[in-house]
Coordinates of C-alpha atoms in Angstrom, one line a residue:
M251 CA 33.7 -14.7 -55.5
Q252 CA 33.2 -16.5 -52.2
S253 CA 33.8 -13.3 -50.3
K254 CA 31.2 -11.4 -52.3
K255 CA 28.6 -14.2 -51.6
Q256 CA 29.4 -14.0 -47.9
T257 CA 29.0 -10.2 -47.9
L258 CA 25.7 -10.5 -49.8
L259 CA 24.5 -13.2 -47.4
L260 CA 25.5 -11.1 -44.4
A261 CA 23.7 -8.0 -45.9
V262 CA 20.5 -10.1 -46.5
V263 CA 20.7 -11.4 -42.9
V264 CA 21.1 -7.8 -41.5
V265 CA 18.2 -6.6 -43.6
L266 CA 16.0 -9.5 -42.4
L267 CA 16.9 -8.7 -38.8
I268 CA 16.0 -5.1 -39.2
L269 CA 12.7 -6.0 -40.8
L270 CA 12.0 -8.4 -37.9
L271 CA 12.7 -5.7 -35.4
I272 CA 10.5 -3.2 -37.2
A273 CA 7.7 -5.8 -37.4
A274 CA 8.1 -6.6 -33.7
A275 CA 7.6 -2.9 -32.9
I276 CA 4.8 -2.2 -35.3
L277 CA 2.6 -5.3 -35.5
P278 CA 1.6 -5.4 -31.8
R279 CA 0.0 -2.0 -32.3
Y280 CA -2.3 -3.5 -34.9
F281 CA -3.0 -6.9 -33.4
N282 CA -2.9 -6.2 -29.6
T283 CA -4.3 -2.6 -29.5
V284 CA -6.2 -1.9 -26.3
K285 CA -9.1 0.3 -27.2
P286 CA -10.0 3.2 -24.9
V287 CA -13.0 2.9 -22.6
P288 CA -15.7 5.4 -23.6
A289 CA -16.1 8.6 -21.8
G290 CA -19.0 8.5 -19.3
T291 CA -18.3 4.9 -18.3
V292 CA -18.6 4.0 -14.6
G293 CA -17.4 0.4 -14.0
N294 CA -19.8 -0.6 -11.3
R295 CA -22.4 0.7 -8.8
A296 CA -21.0 2.4 -5.8
G297 CA -23.0 0.2 -3.5
N298 CA -21.6 -3.0 -5.1
S299 CA -18.0 -1.6 -5.0
Y300 CA -18.3 -1.0 -1.2
N301 CA -19.5 -4.6 -0.9
E302 CA -16.4 -6.1 -2.6
G303 CA -17.7 -5.7 -6.1
L304 CA -18.8 -9.3 -6.4
F305 CA -21.5 -8.6 -9.0
C306 CA -21.4 -6.2 -12.0
E307 CA -24.0 -5.7 -14.7
Y308 CA -23.0 -4.3 -18.0
N309 CA -24.8 -4.2 -21.4
G310 CA -27.4 -6.8 -20.4
V311 CA -24.9 -9.2 -18.9
V312 CA -24.2 -9.9 -15.2
Y313 CA -20.7 -10.8 -14.3
F314 CA -20.2 -12.3 -10.8
S315 CA -17.8 -14.1 -8.5
N316 CA -19.3 -17.6 -7.9
P317 CA -18.6 -18.7 -4.3
Y318 CA -19.6 -22.3 -5.1
D319 CA -16.6 -22.5 -7.5
G320 CA -13.9 -20.7 -5.4
G321 CA -15.1 -17.2 -6.3
T322 CA -14.2 -17.7 -9.9
L323 CA -15.6 -15.5 -12.7
Y324 CA -19.0 -16.3 -14.2
S325 CA -21.6 -14.5 -16.3
M326 CA -25.3 -14.8 -16.8
N327 CA -28.4 -12.9 -17.9
P328 CA -30.1 -10.6 -15.4
D329 CA -32.8 -13.3 -14.9
E330 CA -30.1 -15.8 -13.9
S331 CA -30.4 -17.8 -17.2
N332 CA -27.4 -18.8 -19.3
I333 CA -24.9 -19.1 -16.5
Q334 CA -21.4 -19.6 -17.9
K335 CA -17.9 -19.9 -16.4
L336 CA -15.6 -17.4 -18.0
S337 CA -12.3 -18.1 -16.3
S338 CA -10.6 -19.9 -13.4
A339 CA -9.6 -16.7 -11.7
S340 CA -11.0 -16.0 -8.2
V341 CA -12.2 -12.4 -8.6
S342 CA -13.6 -9.4 -6.7
H343 CA -13.9 -5.6 -7.3
L344 CA -15.5 -6.3 -10.7
N345 CA -15.7 -3.5 -13.2
A346 CA -16.8 -3.4 -16.8
G347 CA -16.5 -0.8 -19.6
G348 CA -16.0 -0.7 -23.3
N349 CA -14.6 -4.0 -24.5
Y350 CA -13.2 -5.1 -21.2
L351 CA -13.7 -6.5 -17.7
F352 CA -11.4 -5.4 -14.9
Y353 CA -11.1 -7.2 -11.6
F354 CA -8.8 -8.0 -8.7
Q355 CA -7.6 -11.6 -8.9
S356 CA -6.8 -13.0 -5.5
Q357 CA -5.6 -16.3 -6.8
A358 CA -5.6 -18.2 -10.1
S359 CA -8.3 -20.7 -9.3
G360 CA -10.5 -22.2 -6.7
N361 CA -9.4 -25.6 -8.1
S362 CA -6.1 -27.4 -8.5
G363 CA -4.7 -29.9 -10.9
L364 CA -4.2 -30.2 -14.6
G365 CA -5.8 -27.4 -16.6
Y366 CA -5.7 -24.8 -13.9
I367 CA -3.0 -22.2 -14.5
R368 CA -1.6 -20.5 -11.4
S369 CA -0.7 -16.8 -11.8
R370 CA -0.2 -13.6 -9.9
H371 CA -2.7 -11.7 -7.8
G372 CA -3.4 -8.2 -8.8
V373 CA -5.5 -6.0 -11.1
Y374 CA -6.4 -7.7 -14.4
R375 CA -7.9 -6.7 -17.7
A376 CA -9.8 -9.3 -19.8
S377 CA -12.2 -9.4 -22.7
L378 CA -15.9 -9.5 -21.9
T379 CA -15.8 -13.2 -22.5
G380 CA -13.1 -13.5 -19.8
R381 CA -10.3 -14.3 -22.3
N382 CA -6.9 -12.7 -22.8
A383 CA -6.5 -11.8 -19.2
V384 CA -3.5 -9.5 -18.6
C385 CA -2.1 -8.4 -15.2
L386 CA -2.0 -4.6 -15.1
Y387 CA -0.8 -4.1 -11.5
E388 CA 0.7 -6.8 -9.3
D389 CA -0.3 -6.2 -5.6
I390 CA -3.3 -6.5 -3.2
I391 CA -5.9 -3.8 -3.6
F392 CA -8.8 -2.7 -1.4
N393 CA -11.1 -0.8 -3.7
M394 CA -11.3 -0.1 -7.5
Q395 CA -13.6 1.9 -9.8
L396 CA -13.4 2.5 -13.5
V397 CA -14.2 6.1 -14.5
G398 CA -14.0 6.8 -18.2
N399 CA -10.7 5.5 -19.4
N400 CA -9.0 5.3 -16.0
L401 CA -9.0 2.8 -13.1
Y402 CA -8.7 4.3 -9.6
F403 CA -7.7 1.9 -6.8
L404 CA -6.2 1.7 -3.4
S405 CA -3.1 -0.4 -2.6
S406 CA -1.3 -0.7 0.7
A407 CA 2.3 -1.5 1.3
A408 CA 4.7 -1.6 4.2
D409 CA 5.1 2.2 3.9
G410 CA 1.4 2.9 4.0
A411 CA -1.5 3.6 1.6
H412 CA -1.1 4.4 -2.1
F413 CA -4.0 5.6 -4.2
Y414 CA -3.5 5.2 -7.9
R415 CA -4.9 6.2 -11.3
M416 CA -4.1 4.0 -14.3
S417 CA -5.1 3.9 -17.9
P418 CA -5.7 0.4 -19.3
Q419 CA -3.5 1.3 -22.2
D420 CA -0.5 2.5 -20.3
N421 CA -0.3 -0.2 -17.5
T422 CA 1.6 2.4 -15.5
P423 CA 0.0 3.5 -12.2
E424 CA 0.2 7.2 -11.3
E425 CA 0.1 7.9 -7.6
L426 CA -2.6 10.5 -6.7
A427 CA -2.4 10.4 -2.9
R428 CA -0.9 8.6 0.1
T429 CA -4.2 8.1 1.9
Y430 CA -7.2 5.8 2.0
W431 CA -9.3 7.3 -0.7
D432 CA -12.2 5.3 -2.3
F433 CA -13.6 6.6 -5.6
S434 CA -16.5 4.1 -5.7
C435 CA -19.1 6.9 -5.8
A436 CA -18.5 8.0 -9.4
L437 CA -20.9 9.7 -11.8
S438 CA -21.0 9.5 -15.6
D439 CA -19.9 13.1 -16.0
G440 CA -16.6 12.2 -14.4
T441 CA -17.4 13.6 -11.0
V442 CA -16.4 11.5 -8.0
Y443 CA -17.7 11.9 -4.4
Y444 CA -15.6 10.5 -1.6
N445 CA -15.2 10.9 2.2
G446 CA -12.1 12.2 3.9
T447 CA -10.2 9.7 6.0
E448 CA -7.4 11.6 7.8
N449 CA -8.2 15.0 9.3
N450 CA -11.9 14.8 8.8
H451 CA -14.7 12.8 7.2
Y452 CA -16.1 15.6 5.0
L453 CA -17.7 14.9 1.6
Y454 CA -15.3 15.8 -1.2
R455 CA -15.9 16.3 -4.9
Y456 CA -13.1 15.2 -7.3
N457 CA -13.1 16.2 -11.0
T458 CA -11.5 13.3 -13.0
V459 CA -11.0 15.6 -16.0
S460 CA -9.2 18.5 -14.3
G461 CA -7.9 16.7 -11.3
G462 CA -9.4 19.4 -9.0
T463 CA -10.7 18.6 -5.5
S464 CA -13.2 20.6 -3.4
V465 CA -15.2 20.2 -0.3
A466 CA -18.8 19.5 -1.2
W467 CA -20.1 19.3 2.4
E468 CA -18.5 19.5 5.9
G469 CA -20.3 16.4 7.2
N470 CA -19.0 13.4 9.1
L471 CA -19.7 10.5 6.8
W472 CA -18.6 7.2 5.3
Y473 CA -19.5 5.2 2.2
P474 CA -21.2 8.0 0.1
V475 CA -23.6 6.8 -2.6
Y476 CA -25.1 9.3 -5.1
D477 CA -28.7 8.9 -6.3
N478 CA -31.0 11.5 -7.9
G479 CA -29.5 14.6 -6.2
Y480 CA -28.9 12.9 -2.8
I481 CA -25.8 11.6 -1.1
Y482 CA -26.7 8.5 1.0
Y483 CA -24.1 7.8 3.7
L484 CA -23.3 6.3 7.1
D485 CA -23.3 9.0 9.8
V486 CA -20.0 8.4 11.7
S487 CA -20.8 10.8 14.5
E488 CA -24.2 9.1 15.3
N489 CA -23.3 5.4 15.5
Y490 CA -23.2 4.9 11.7
R491 CA -26.9 5.4 11.2
L492 CA -28.0 5.7 7.6
C493 CA -28.8 9.2 6.3
R494 CA -29.1 11.2 3.1
Y495 CA -27.9 14.7 2.2
S496 CA -29.6 16.9 -0.5
L497 CA -26.8 18.5 -2.6
S498 CA -29.2 21.2 -3.8
E499 CA -30.9 22.1 -0.5
G500 CA -28.2 21.2 2.0
V501 CA -30.6 19.3 4.1
V502 CA -29.9 16.1 6.1
E503 CA -32.6 13.4 6.5
V504 CA -32.1 10.6 9.0
L505 CA -33.4 7.4 7.4
T506 CA -32.9 5.0 10.3
H507 CA -31.5 5.2 13.8
D508 CA -30.2 1.6 13.5
R509 CA -26.4 1.1 13.4
V510 CA -25.6 0.0 9.9
D511 CA -22.8 -2.3 8.9
C512 CA -23.3 -2.2 5.1
Y513 CA -25.9 -1.1 2.6
N514 CA -26.8 -0.8 -1.1
L515 CA -29.4 0.9 -3.3
A516 CA -31.5 -0.9 -5.9
G517 CA -34.8 -0.2 -7.7
G518 CA -35.9 2.6 -5.4
Y519 CA -35.1 0.8 -2.2
L520 CA -32.3 0.8 0.4
Y521 CA -31.0 -2.6 1.7
Y522 CA -28.9 -2.5 4.8
Q523 CA -27.6 -4.8 7.6
R524 CA -28.8 -3.8 11.0
N525 CA -26.1 -4.2 13.6
S526 CA -27.7 -5.4 16.8
A527 CA -26.7 -7.8 19.6
T528 CA -30.2 -9.1 19.9
E529 CA -32.0 -8.4 16.6
P530 CA -29.5 -8.3 13.7
A531 CA -31.2 -8.5 10.3
L532 CA -31.1 -7.5 6.7
I533 CA -33.6 -4.7 6.2
R534 CA -35.3 -3.1 3.1
M535 CA -36.9 0.3 3.1
D536 CA -37.9 3.1 0.7
L537 CA -35.3 5.7 -0.2
N538 CA -36.9 8.2 2.2
G539 CA -36.6 5.7 5.1
Q540 CA -40.3 4.7 5.1
N541 CA -41.9 1.2 5.0
A542 CA -39.0 -0.6 6.6
E543 CA -39.3 -4.4 6.4
M544 CA -37.1 -7.3 7.6
I545 CA -35.8 -9.4 4.8
M546 CA -34.0 -12.0 6.8
E547 CA -32.9 -12.3 10.5
G548 CA -29.2 -12.7 11.1
N549 CA -25.8 -11.1 10.4
F550 CA -25.2 -10.6 6.7
T551 CA -22.6 -8.9 4.5
N552 CA -21.5 -8.3 0.8
I553 CA -24.9 -6.9 -0.3
N554 CA -24.6 -6.8 -4.1
V555 CA -27.4 -5.8 -6.5
T556 CA -28.3 -6.1 -10.2
S557 CA -31.3 -4.8 -12.1
R558 CA -33.4 -7.7 -10.8
Y559 CA -31.9 -9.2 -7.7
V560 CA -30.2 -8.5 -4.4
Y561 CA -27.5 -11.0 -3.3
F562 CA -25.9 -11.4 0.1
T563 CA -24.1 -13.8 2.3
A564 CA -24.0 -14.6 6.0
F565 CA -21.2 -12.8 7.9
G566 CA -18.0 -14.9 8.1
T567 CA -18.8 -17.3 5.2
D568 CA -19.4 -16.9 1.5
M569 CA -21.8 -19.9 1.2
P570 CA -24.7 -20.2 0.8
L571 CA -25.3 -17.2 -1.5
Y572 CA -28.7 -15.8 -0.7
Q573 CA -30.9 -13.8 -3.1
T574 CA -34.1 -11.8 -3.1
T575 CA -36.0 -10.0 -5.9
I576 CA -35.8 -6.3 -5.8
G577 CA -38.9 -5.0 -3.9
G578 CA -39.7 -8.5 -2.6
T579 CA -39.3 -10.0 0.8
G580 CA -38.9 -13.7 0.1
V581 CA -35.3 -15.1 0.3
T582 CA -33.9 -18.2 -1.4
T583 CA -30.5 -19.5 -2.1
F584 CA -28.9 -19.0 -5.5
D585 CA -29.0 -22.6 -6.4
A586 CA -28.5 -22.1 -10.1
A587 CA -25.0 -20.8 -9.4
K588 CA -24.3 -23.9 -7.3
V589 CA -25.5 -26.2 -10.0
A590 CA -23.4 -24.5 -12.6
A591 CA -20.4 -24.7 -10.4
E592 CA -20.9 -28.4 -9.8
K593 CA -21.0 -29.1 -13.5
N594 CA -17.7 -27.2 -14.1
I595 CA -15.9 -28.7 -11.1
K596 CA -16.5 -32.3 -12.3

């Protein structure tokens, strides 16, 4: 009798173990399912991506890296109201699409002490509230763009550059090339424009659906940005002046003869940093190069834009964070971000 009880008990234990294993395999599919990012999604503006991706506007919310709190992740309305801290991660290369935020985390927090969790640097996925952050790829990256349901990013190791594509669902990067590609200039139809980096600086067109690559124009360019049929770019052969190329007419327009360090597009304007030993300045002009005006004298970088504001910092420091309204010329510091940071740091 005792033997039968032991056999029955053993059978029950085995069945329970089998059921637990099945549950462990099946339940995560229902409770931790990562939903696909909708087709047509582009994670951030090309101009922002070229400028470290410190701001990203999506569905009426602006996500940003707050320099007053160690570059940690914050959100706000486009008019700078309702500023909230979302996580203690120091972030850059922000992208948003579907139900998720994607970003590069350089360190866990700008703060230390109890309550601040240290974790790995790398590419992360989080909810739009900043919660449930998951590391998708552990390494340093130099650019990242979300196009449809795939992240494209550049990582560099001891053996050279590695350019990857990765689905947020698979968490397994697929190497596309061993070169310094940058897919920041992406369109909602899945087309990507990028400049060559090895044998030439031509403008290339990449189809994210078919994987096909073709030469769009045999120019000599850097940092292409698409807008309304034009490719805006830095002219490598002519001291990095800012130009635009008509894709339909094949015509080049020189927009300024200034040497340009960085630039961005917003609200029908071009904002760029004029490189000059004697007169460096942040400049605003129309998209056709007309009506150039100085916004602020000095050396600035990381020009990021939203639907209402342009943000930038002085070269070599991330504070203070300056801002100007799109189309305006007055400059102020982004004091609301500083106040919000001081409240959270206390």
